[in-house]
XYZ file of N, CA and C in Angstrom:
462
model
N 61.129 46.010 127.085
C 61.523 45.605 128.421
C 61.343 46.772 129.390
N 60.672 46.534 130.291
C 60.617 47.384 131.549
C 61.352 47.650 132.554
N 61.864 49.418 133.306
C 62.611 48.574 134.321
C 61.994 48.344 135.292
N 62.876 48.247 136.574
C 61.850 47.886 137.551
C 60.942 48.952 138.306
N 60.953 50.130 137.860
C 59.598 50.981 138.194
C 58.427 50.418 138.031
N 58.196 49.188 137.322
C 56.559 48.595 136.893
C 56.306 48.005 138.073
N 57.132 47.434 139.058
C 56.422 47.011 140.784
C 56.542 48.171 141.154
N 56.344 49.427 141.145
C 56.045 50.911 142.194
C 54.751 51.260 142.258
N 54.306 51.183 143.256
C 52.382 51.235 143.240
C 52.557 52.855 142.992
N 51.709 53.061 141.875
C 51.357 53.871 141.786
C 50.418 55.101 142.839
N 50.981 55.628 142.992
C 50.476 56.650 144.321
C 50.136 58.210 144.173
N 49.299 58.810 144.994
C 49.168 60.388 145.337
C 49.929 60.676 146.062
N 51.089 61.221 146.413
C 51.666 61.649 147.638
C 51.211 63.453 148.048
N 50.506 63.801 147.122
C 50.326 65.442 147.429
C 49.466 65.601 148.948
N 48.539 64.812 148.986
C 48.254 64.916 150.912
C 49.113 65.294 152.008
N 50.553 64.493 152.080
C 51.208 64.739 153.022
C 52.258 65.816 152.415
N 52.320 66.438 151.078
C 53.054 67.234 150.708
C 52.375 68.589 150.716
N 51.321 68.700 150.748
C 50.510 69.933 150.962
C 50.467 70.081 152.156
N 49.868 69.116 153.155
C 50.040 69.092 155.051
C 51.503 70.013 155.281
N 52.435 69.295 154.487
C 53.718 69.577 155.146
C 53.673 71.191 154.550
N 53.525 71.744 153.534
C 54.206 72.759 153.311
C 52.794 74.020 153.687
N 51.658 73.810 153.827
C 50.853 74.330 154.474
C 50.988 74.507 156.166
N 51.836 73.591 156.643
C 52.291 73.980 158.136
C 53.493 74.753 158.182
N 54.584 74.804 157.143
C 55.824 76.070 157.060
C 55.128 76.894 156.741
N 54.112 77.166 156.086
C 53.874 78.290 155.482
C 52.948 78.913 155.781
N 51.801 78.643 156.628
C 50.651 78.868 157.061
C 49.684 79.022 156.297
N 50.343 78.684 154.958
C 49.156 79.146 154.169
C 47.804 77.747 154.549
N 46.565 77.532 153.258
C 45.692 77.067 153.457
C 45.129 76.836 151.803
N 44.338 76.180 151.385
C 43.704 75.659 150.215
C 43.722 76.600 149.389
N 42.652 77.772 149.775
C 41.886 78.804 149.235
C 43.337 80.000 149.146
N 44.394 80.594 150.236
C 45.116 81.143 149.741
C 46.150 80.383 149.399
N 46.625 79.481 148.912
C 47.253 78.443 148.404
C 47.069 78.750 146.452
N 45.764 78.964 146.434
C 45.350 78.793 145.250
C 45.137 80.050 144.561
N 45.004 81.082 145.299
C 45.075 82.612 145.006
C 46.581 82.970 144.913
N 46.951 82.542 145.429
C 48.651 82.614 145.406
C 49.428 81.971 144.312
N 49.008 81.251 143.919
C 49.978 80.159 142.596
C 48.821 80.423 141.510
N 47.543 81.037 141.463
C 46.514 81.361 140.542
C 46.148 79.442 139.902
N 45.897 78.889 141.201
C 44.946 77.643 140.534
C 43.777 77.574 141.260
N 43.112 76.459 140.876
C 41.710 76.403 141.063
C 41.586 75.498 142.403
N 40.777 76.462 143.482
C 40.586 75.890 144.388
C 39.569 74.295 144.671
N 38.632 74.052 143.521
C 38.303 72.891 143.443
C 39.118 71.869 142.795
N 40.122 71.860 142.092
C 41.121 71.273 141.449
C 42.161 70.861 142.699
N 42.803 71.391 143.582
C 43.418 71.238 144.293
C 42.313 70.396 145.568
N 41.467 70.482 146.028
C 40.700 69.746 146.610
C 40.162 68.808 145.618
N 39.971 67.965 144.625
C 40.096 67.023 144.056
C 41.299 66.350 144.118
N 42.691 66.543 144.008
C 43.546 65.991 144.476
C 43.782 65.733 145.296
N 43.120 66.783 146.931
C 43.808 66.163 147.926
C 43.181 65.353 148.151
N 41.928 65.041 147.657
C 40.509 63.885 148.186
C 40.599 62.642 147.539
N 41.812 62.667 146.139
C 42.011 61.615 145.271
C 40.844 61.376 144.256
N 40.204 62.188 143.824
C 38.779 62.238 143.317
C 40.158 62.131 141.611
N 40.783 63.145 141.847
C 41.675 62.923 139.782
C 43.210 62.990 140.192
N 44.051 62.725 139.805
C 45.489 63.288 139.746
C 45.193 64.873 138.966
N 46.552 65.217 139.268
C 47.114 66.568 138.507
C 47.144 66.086 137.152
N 47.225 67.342 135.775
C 47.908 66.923 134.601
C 49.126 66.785 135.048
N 50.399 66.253 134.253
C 51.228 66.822 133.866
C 51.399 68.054 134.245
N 51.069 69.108 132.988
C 50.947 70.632 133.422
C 50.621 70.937 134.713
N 49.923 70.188 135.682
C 50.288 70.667 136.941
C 50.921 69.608 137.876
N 51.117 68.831 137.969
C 51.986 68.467 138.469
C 53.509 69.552 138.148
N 53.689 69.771 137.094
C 55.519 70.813 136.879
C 54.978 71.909 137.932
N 53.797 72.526 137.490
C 53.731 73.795 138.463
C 53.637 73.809 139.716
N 53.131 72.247 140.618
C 53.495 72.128 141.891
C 54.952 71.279 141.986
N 55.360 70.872 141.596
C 56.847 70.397 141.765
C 57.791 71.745 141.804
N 57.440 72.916 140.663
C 58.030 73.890 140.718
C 57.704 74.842 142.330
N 57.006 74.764 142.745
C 56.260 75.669 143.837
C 57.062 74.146 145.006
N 57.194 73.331 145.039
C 57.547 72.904 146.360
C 59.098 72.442 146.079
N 59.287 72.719 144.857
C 60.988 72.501 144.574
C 61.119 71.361 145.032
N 60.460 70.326 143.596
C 60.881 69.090 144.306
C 61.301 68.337 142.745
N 60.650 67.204 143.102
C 60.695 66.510 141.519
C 59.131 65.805 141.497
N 59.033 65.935 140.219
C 57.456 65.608 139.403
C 57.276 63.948 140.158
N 58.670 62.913 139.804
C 58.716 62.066 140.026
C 58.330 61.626 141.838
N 58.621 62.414 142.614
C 58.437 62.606 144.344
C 56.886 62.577 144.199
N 56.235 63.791 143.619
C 55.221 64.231 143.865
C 54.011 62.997 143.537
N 54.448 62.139 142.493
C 53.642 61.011 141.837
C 54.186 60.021 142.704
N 55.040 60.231 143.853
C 55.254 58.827 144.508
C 56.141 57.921 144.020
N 56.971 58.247 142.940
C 57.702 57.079 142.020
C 59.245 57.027 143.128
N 59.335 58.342 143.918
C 60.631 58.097 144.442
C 60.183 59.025 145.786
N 61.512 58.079 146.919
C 61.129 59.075 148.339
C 61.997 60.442 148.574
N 63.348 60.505 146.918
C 63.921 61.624 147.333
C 63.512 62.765 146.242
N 63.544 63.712 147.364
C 62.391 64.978 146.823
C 63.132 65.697 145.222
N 64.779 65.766 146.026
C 65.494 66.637 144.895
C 65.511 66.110 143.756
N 66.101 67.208 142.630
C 66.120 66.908 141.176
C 66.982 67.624 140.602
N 67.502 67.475 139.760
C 68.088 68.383 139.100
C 68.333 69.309 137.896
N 67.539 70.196 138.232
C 67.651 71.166 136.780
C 67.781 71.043 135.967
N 67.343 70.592 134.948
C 67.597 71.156 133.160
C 68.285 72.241 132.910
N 69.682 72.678 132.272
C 70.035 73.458 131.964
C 69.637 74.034 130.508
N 68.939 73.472 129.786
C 68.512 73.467 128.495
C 67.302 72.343 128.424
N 65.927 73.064 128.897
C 64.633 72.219 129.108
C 64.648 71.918 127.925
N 63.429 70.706 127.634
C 63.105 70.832 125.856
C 62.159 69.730 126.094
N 61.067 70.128 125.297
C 59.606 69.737 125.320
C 59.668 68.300 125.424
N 58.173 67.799 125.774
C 58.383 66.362 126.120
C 59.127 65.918 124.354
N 58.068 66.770 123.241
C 57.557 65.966 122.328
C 58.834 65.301 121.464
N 60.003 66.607 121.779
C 61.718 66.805 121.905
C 62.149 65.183 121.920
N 62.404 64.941 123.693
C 62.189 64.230 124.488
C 61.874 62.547 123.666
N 60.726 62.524 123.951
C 59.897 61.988 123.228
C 60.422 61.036 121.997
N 60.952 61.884 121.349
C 61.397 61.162 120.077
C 62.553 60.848 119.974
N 63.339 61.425 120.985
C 65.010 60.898 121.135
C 64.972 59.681 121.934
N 63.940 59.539 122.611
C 64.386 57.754 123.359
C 63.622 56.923 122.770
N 62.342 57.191 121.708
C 62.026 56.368 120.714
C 63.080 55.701 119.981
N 64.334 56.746 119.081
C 65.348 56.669 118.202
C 66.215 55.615 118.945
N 66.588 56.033 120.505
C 67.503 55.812 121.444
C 67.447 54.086 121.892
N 65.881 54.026 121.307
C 65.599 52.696 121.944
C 65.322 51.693 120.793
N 65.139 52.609 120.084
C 64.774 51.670 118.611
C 63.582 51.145 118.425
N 62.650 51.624 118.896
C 61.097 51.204 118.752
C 60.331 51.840 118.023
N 58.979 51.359 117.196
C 58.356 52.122 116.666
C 57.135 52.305 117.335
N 56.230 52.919 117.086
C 55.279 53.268 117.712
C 54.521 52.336 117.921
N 54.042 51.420 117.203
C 53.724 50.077 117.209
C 53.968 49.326 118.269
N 55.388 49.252 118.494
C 55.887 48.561 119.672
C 55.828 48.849 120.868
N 55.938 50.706 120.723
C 55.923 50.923 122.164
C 54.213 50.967 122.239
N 53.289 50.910 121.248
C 51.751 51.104 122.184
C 51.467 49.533 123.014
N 52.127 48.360 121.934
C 51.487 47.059 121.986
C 53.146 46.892 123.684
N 53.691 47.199 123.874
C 54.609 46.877 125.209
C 54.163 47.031 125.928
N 53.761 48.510 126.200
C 53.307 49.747 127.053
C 51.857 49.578 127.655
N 51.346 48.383 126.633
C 49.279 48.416 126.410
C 48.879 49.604 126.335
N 49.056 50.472 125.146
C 48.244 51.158 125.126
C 48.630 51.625 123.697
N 46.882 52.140 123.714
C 46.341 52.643 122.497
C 47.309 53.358 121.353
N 47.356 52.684 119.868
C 47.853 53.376 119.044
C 47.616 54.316 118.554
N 46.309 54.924 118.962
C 46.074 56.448 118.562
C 46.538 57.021 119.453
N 46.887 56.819 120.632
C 47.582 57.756 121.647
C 49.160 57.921 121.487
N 49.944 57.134 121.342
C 51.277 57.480 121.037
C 51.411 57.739 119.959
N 50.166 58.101 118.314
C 50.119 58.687 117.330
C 50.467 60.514 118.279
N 49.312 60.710 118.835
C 48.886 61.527 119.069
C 50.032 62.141 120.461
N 51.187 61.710 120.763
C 51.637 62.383 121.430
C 52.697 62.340 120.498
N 53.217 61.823 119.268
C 54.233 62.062 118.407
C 54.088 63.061 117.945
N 52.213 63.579 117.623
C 52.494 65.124 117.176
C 52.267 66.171 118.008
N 52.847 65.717 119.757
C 53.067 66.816 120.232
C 51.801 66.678 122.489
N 50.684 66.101 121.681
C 50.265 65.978 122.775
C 50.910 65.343 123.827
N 50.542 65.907 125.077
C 50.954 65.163 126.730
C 49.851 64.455 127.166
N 50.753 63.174 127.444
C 50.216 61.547 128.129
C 49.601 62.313 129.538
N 48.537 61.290 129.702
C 47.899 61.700 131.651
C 49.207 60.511 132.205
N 48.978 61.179 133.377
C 49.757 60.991 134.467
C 50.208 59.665 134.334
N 49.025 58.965 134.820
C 49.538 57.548 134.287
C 49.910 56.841 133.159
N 50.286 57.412 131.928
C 50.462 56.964 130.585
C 52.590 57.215 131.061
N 52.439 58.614 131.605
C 53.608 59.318 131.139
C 54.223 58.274 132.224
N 53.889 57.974 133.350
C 54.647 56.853 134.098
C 54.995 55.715 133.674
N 54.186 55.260 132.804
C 54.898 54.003 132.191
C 55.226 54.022 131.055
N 55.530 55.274 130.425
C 56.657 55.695 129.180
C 58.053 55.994 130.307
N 58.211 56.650 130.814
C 59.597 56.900 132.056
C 59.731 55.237 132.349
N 58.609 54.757 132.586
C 58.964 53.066 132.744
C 59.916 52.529 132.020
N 59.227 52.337 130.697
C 59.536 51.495 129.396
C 60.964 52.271 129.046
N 61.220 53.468 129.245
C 62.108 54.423 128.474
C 63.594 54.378 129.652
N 63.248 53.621 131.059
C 63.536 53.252 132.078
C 64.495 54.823 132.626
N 63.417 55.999 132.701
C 64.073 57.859 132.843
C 62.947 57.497 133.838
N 63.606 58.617 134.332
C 62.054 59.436 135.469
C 61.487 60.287 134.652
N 60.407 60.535 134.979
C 59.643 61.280 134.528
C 59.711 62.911 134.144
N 60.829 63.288 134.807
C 61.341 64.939 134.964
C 61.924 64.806 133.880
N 63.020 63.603 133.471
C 63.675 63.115 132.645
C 62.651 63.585 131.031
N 61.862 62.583 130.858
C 60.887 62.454 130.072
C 60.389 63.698 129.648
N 59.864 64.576 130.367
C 58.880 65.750 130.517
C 59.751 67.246 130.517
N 61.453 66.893 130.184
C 62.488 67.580 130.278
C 62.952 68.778 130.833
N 62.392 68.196 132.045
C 62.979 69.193 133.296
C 64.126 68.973 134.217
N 64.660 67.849 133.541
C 65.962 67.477 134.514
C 66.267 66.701 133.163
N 68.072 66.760 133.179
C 68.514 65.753 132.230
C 69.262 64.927 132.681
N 68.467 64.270 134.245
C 69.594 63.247 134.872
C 68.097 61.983 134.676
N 69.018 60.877 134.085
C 67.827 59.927 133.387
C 67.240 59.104 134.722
């Protein structure tokens, strides 16, 4: 069962979140990206919508605009989040709301639609793309910070 995050159109919001914090800050693309050490064509692929962020970057710009992973993907309009006092890996994560929910992998690929080699393959550890990990926070009915255990408010 899903909650109702499965009607949330899936969205980029980093356009107007880069606009905004590129006008406090004066910064710009190129020192934007010398500054946080990412790749200046990577960040212009996102703002153009050409790929999403991983995961892995999505945390490192949520961390840099102090917001939540979940804001940044559009799933919610409020920015804050709240800290993990004791982070712990998705893969952690992962297997406690499997237990929590009582599903097997089986169930959650054939719920979820998706591939049983992929929720093989994040049981031993790999991270879902963007859109996988949204509709595990779906099904698992957490946000995604939740999920990805950077906040332990579900």
């Amino acid at each position: 069962m899903l909650c109702d995050m499965s009607k949330i159109k899936f969205q980029n919001n980093l356009q107007d979140i880069f606009a905004e914090y590129f006008a406090q800050t004066g910064l710009n693309v190129n020192s934007f990206a010398a500054k946080f050490n990412l790749s200046e064509s990577k960040i212009y692929y996102w703002l153009n919508g050409t790929y999403l962020p991983t995961i892995k970057n999505y945390i490192i710009l949520a961390d840099i605009f102090q917001c939540s992973v979940d804001y940044l993907i559009g799933i919610t309009e409020n920015r804050a989040y709240v800290k993990s006092k004791n982070p712990v890996p998705f893969l952690v994560r992962f297997k406690q709301l499997m237990q929590e929910k009582g599903c097997s992998k089986y169930s959650l690929a054939k719920e979820c639609k998706i591939g049983n080699s992929a929720v093989s393959k994040w049981s031993k550890g790999k991270i879902p793309n963007t859109e996988n990990m949204v509709n595990l926070a779906d099904y698992f009915c957490c946000t995604v910070d939740y999920l990805i255990g950077r906040s332990d408010v579900r």
